PDB file of C-alpha atoms in Angstrom:
ATOM      1  CA  MET A1335       8.755 -11.788   2.666  1.00  0.00           C
ATOM      2  CA  THR A1336       9.569 -14.877   4.683  1.00  0.00           C
ATOM      3  CA  ASP A1337       8.011 -13.707   7.910  1.00  0.00           C
ATOM      4  CA  LYS A1338       8.183 -15.104  11.410  1.00  0.00           C
ATOM      5  CA  GLN A1339       5.408 -13.887  13.716  1.00  0.00           C
ATOM      6  CA  VAL A1340       6.846 -12.699  17.028  1.00  0.00           C
ATOM      7  CA  PHE A1341       3.866 -10.848  18.530  1.00  0.00           C
ATOM      8  CA  GLN A1342       0.127 -10.497  18.073  1.00  0.00           C
ATOM      9  CA  ASP A1343      -2.724  -8.875  19.939  1.00  0.00           C
ATOM     10  CA  GLU A1344      -6.062  -7.378  18.893  1.00  0.00           C
ATOM     11  CA  TYR A1345      -4.390  -4.302  17.400  1.00  0.00           C
ATOM     12  CA  PHE A1346      -1.002  -5.325  15.990  1.00  0.00           C
ATOM     13  CA  THR A1347       0.865  -8.257  14.531  1.00  0.00           C
ATOM     14  CA  VAL A1348       4.664  -8.131  14.414  1.00  0.00           C
ATOM     15  CA  LEU A1349       6.449 -10.140  11.733  1.00  0.00           C
ATOM     16  CA  VAL A1350      10.196 -10.430  11.136  1.00  0.00           C
ATOM     17  CA  ASP A1351      11.985 -11.186   7.882  1.00  0.00           C
ATOM     18  CA  GLU A1352      15.538 -11.933   9.037  1.00  0.00           C
ATOM     19  CA  ARG A1353      16.821 -12.399   5.493  1.00  0.00           C
ATOM     20  CA  ARG A1354      15.814  -8.877   4.483  1.00  0.00           C
ATOM     21  CA  GLY A1355      16.327  -7.298   7.886  1.00  0.00           C
ATOM     22  CA  VAL A1356      12.758  -5.983   8.030  1.00  0.00           C
ATOM     23  CA  VAL A1357      10.272  -5.919  10.903  1.00  0.00           C
ATOM     24  CA  ARG A1358       6.670  -5.440   9.877  1.00  0.00           C
ATOM     25  CA  THR A1359       4.028  -4.110  12.262  1.00  0.00           C
ATOM     26  CA  VAL A1360       0.579  -4.756  10.830  1.00  0.00           C
ATOM     27  CA  ARG A1361      -2.263  -2.694  12.275  1.00  0.00           C
ATOM     28  CA  SER A1362      -5.559  -4.580  12.533  1.00  0.00           C
ATOM     29  CA  SER A1363      -8.976  -3.095  11.808  1.00  0.00           C
ATOM     30  CA  THR A1364      -9.906  -3.195  15.518  1.00  0.00           C
ATOM     31  CA  PRO A1365     -10.374   0.355  16.853  1.00  0.00           C
ATOM     32  CA  PHE A1366      -8.468   1.342  19.976  1.00  0.00           C
ATOM     33  CA  PRO A1367     -11.005   1.259  22.845  1.00  0.00           C
ATOM     34  CA  SER A1368      -9.940   4.522  24.506  1.00  0.00           C
ATOM     35  CA  LEU A1369      -7.053   6.941  24.849  1.00  0.00           C
ATOM     36  CA  GLU A1370      -6.380   5.520  28.313  1.00  0.00           C
ATOM     37  CA  ASP A1371      -5.854   2.032  26.868  1.00  0.00           C
ATOM     38  CA  LEU A1372      -3.167   3.208  24.446  1.00  0.00           C
ATOM     39  CA  GLY A1373      -0.456   3.111  27.124  1.00  0.00           C
ATOM     40  CA  GLY A1374      -0.785  -0.634  27.639  1.00  0.00           C
ATOM     41  CA  ILE A1375      -1.228  -1.373  23.943  1.00  0.00           C
ATOM     42  CA  PHE A1376       1.924   0.496  22.923  1.00  0.00           C
ATOM     43  CA  ALA A1377       3.911  -0.758  25.932  1.00  0.00           C
ATOM     44  CA  ARG A1378       3.297  -4.358  24.801  1.00  0.00           C
ATOM     45  CA  LEU A1379       4.101  -3.511  21.181  1.00  0.00           C
ATOM     46  CA  GLY A1380       7.222  -1.597  22.214  1.00  0.00           C
ATOM     47  CA  ASP A1381       8.440  -4.446  24.418  1.00  0.00           C
ATOM     48  CA  ALA A1382       8.077  -6.897  21.518  1.00  0.00           C
ATOM     49  CA  LEU A1383      10.022  -4.556  19.220  1.00  0.00           C
ATOM     50  CA  ASP A1384      12.718  -3.913  21.842  1.00  0.00           C
ATOM     51  CA  ALA A1385      13.303  -7.658  22.206  1.00  0.00           C
ATOM     52  CA  LEU A1386      14.274  -7.833  18.522  1.00  0.00           C
ATOM     53  CA  GLY A1387      17.080  -5.271  18.688  1.00  0.00           C
ATOM     54  CA  ARG A1388      15.573  -2.412  16.681  1.00  0.00           C
ATOM     55  CA  SER A1389      18.775  -0.975  15.208  1.00  0.00           C
ATOM     56  CA  ARG A1390      19.353  -4.171  13.196  1.00  0.00           C
ATOM     57  CA  TYR A1391      16.129  -3.713  11.229  1.00  0.00           C
ATOM     58  CA  GLY A1392      14.113  -1.496   8.981  1.00  0.00           C
ATOM     59  CA  LEU A1393      10.498  -1.077  10.113  1.00  0.00           C
ATOM     60  CA  LEU A1394       7.562  -1.430   7.745  1.00  0.00           C
ATOM     61  CA  ALA A1395       4.479  -0.064   9.521  1.00  0.00           C
ATOM     62  CA  ASP A1396       1.497  -1.418   7.585  1.00  0.00           C
ATOM     63  CA  LEU A1397      -1.465   0.804   8.459  1.00  0.00           C
ATOM     64  CA  ARG A1398      -3.755  -0.189   5.592  1.00  0.00           C
ATOM     65  CA  ALA A1399      -6.304  -2.056   7.718  1.00  0.00           C
ATOM     66  CA  GLY A1400      -6.290   0.419  10.601  1.00  0.00           C
ATOM     67  CA  PRO A1401      -9.329   2.592  11.183  1.00  0.00           C
ATOM     68  CA  GLY A1402      -8.691   6.225  10.333  1.00  0.00           C
ATOM     69  CA  ARG A1403      -8.502   8.538  13.306  1.00  0.00           C
ATOM     70  CA  ASN A1404      -7.333  12.124  13.534  1.00  0.00           C
ATOM     71  CA  ASP A1405      -9.075  13.679  16.525  1.00  0.00           C
ATOM     72  CA  PRO A1406      -6.775  16.168  18.285  1.00  0.00           C
ATOM     73  CA  GLU A1407      -6.577  14.268  21.590  1.00  0.00           C
ATOM     74  CA  PHE A1408      -5.520  11.066  19.813  1.00  0.00           C
ATOM     75  CA  GLU A1409      -2.971  12.877  17.650  1.00  0.00           C
ATOM     76  CA  ILE A1410      -1.370  14.569  20.679  1.00  0.00           C
ATOM     77  CA  VAL A1411      -1.027  11.405  22.761  1.00  0.00           C
ATOM     78  CA  MET A1412       0.330   9.455  19.780  1.00  0.00           C
ATOM     79  CA  GLU A1413       2.934  12.120  18.982  1.00  0.00           C
ATOM     80  CA  GLN A1414       4.079  12.703  22.542  1.00  0.00           C
ATOM     81  CA  ARG A1415       3.981   9.202  23.991  1.00  0.00           C
ATOM     82  CA  HIS A1416       3.275   6.314  21.668  1.00  0.00           C
ATOM     83  CA  ARG A1417       4.656   6.943  18.174  1.00  0.00           C
ATOM     84  CA  PRO A1418       8.245   7.334  19.493  1.00  0.00           C
ATOM     85  CA  ARG A1419       7.881   4.009  21.344  1.00  0.00           C
ATOM     86  CA  TRP A1420       6.643   2.401  18.136  1.00  0.00           C
ATOM     87  CA  VAL A1421       9.015   3.699  15.448  1.00  0.00           C
ATOM     88  CA  GLY A1422      12.076   4.910  17.351  1.00  0.00           C
ATOM     89  CA  GLY A1423      15.422   3.167  17.035  1.00  0.00           C
ATOM     90  CA  PHE A1424      14.965   1.416  13.690  1.00  0.00           C
ATOM     91  CA  ARG A1425      17.554   1.733  10.906  1.00  0.00           C
ATOM     92  CA  LYS A1426      14.853   3.070   8.560  1.00  0.00           C
ATOM     93  CA  VAL A1427      11.073   3.408   8.738  1.00  0.00           C
ATOM     94  CA  GLY A1428       8.559   2.925   5.940  1.00  0.00           C
ATOM     95  CA  VAL A1429       4.832   3.465   6.363  1.00  0.00           C
ATOM     96  CA  LEU A1430       2.382   1.617   4.131  1.00  0.00           C
ATOM     97  CA  VAL A1431      -1.018   3.295   3.741  1.00  0.00           C
ATOM     98  CA  ARG A1432      -4.054   2.589   1.596  1.00  0.00           C
ATOM     99  CA  SER A1433      -4.945   6.071   0.358  1.00  0.00           C
ATOM    100  CA  THR A1434      -3.639   9.491  -0.583  1.00  0.00           C
ATOM    101  CA  VAL A1435      -5.367  10.863   2.520  1.00  0.00           C
ATOM    102  CA  GLY A1436      -3.296   8.385   4.562  1.00  0.00           C
ATOM    103  CA  VAL A1437      -0.107   9.603   2.879  1.00  0.00           C
ATOM    104  CA  MET A1438      -0.998  13.208   3.743  1.00  0.00           C
ATOM    105  CA  GLN A1439      -1.787  12.350   7.374  1.00  0.00           C
ATOM    106  CA  ILE A1440       1.511  10.508   7.886  1.00  0.00           C
ATOM    107  CA  GLN A1441       3.405  13.343   6.155  1.00  0.00           C
ATOM    108  CA  ARG A1442       1.873  15.702   8.714  1.00  0.00           C
ATOM    109  CA  HIS A1443       3.037  13.384  11.520  1.00  0.00           C
ATOM    110  CA  ALA A1444       6.557  13.331  10.054  1.00  0.00           C
ATOM    111  CA  ARG A1445       6.717  17.118  10.054  1.00  0.00           C
ATOM    112  CA  SER A1446       5.623  17.332  13.683  1.00  0.00           C
ATOM    113  CA  ASP A1447       7.446  14.402  15.312  1.00  0.00           C
ATOM    114  CA  GLY A1448      10.812  14.524  13.554  1.00  0.00           C
ATOM    115  CA  PHE A1449      11.017  10.819  12.674  1.00  0.00           C
ATOM    116  CA  GLU A1450      12.305  10.369   9.140  1.00  0.00           C
ATOM    117  CA  ARG A1451      10.252   7.860   7.178  1.00  0.00           C
ATOM    118  CA  MET A1452       9.158   6.958   3.683  1.00  0.00           C
ATOM    119  CA  ILE A1453       5.396   6.916   3.130  1.00  0.00           C
ATOM    120  CA  SER A1454       3.798   5.039   0.269  1.00  0.00           C
ATOM    121  CA  LYS A1455       0.840   3.053  -1.001  1.00  0.00           C
ATOM    122  CA  ASP A1456       3.336   0.747  -2.770  1.00  0.00           C
ATOM    123  CA  GLU A1457       4.707  -2.077  -0.616  1.00  0.00           C
ATOM    124  CA  ASP A1458       7.481  -3.001  -3.064  1.00  0.00           C
ATOM    125  CA  GLU A1459       8.723   0.591  -3.092  1.00  0.00           C
ATOM    126  CA  LEU A1460       8.927   0.579   0.704  1.00  0.00           C
ATOM    127  CA  LEU A1461      10.709  -2.781   0.815  1.00  0.00           C
ATOM    128  CA  THR A1462      13.295  -1.512  -1.666  1.00  0.00           C
ATOM    129  CA  TYR A1463      13.830   1.583   0.481  1.00  0.00           C
ATOM    130  CA  LEU A1464      14.127  -0.462   3.689  1.00  0.00           C
ATOM    131  CA  THR A1465      16.573  -2.991   2.245  1.00  0.00           C
ATOM    132  CA  GLU A1466      18.888  -0.797   0.171  1.00  0.00           C
ATOM    133  CA  ASP A1467      22.245  -0.159   1.841  1.00  0.00           C
ATOM    134  CA  ILE A1468      22.204  -3.516   3.656  1.00  0.00           C
TER     135      ILE A1468
END
């Protein structure tokens, strides 16, 4: 990908490949400090994504470096408030994970939040999915 960085903080980097029509959000290995801090973190990320014009792009959410977390309080706040702000409005969504456990966790999210997405450990597979039909 020929990526242009458009946003970065401790938790996310946002890269855009205009040629392919793909936005990549790359999760860092830095743990979120608290549930209360998630509002500001995802507001900043969401604002950066909004500025791009989401419907023009496919989203590749690269979660490979992110620390695993599945406590019930975190899962609820992500589903109800923050995941829609992150992935909503894109033409297609692909989620890149590092393990089979990651695939299963994101599949569970997909069943509960209603956002259609492809989940894979294979980046090339996701890029093909995100760029077909362009």
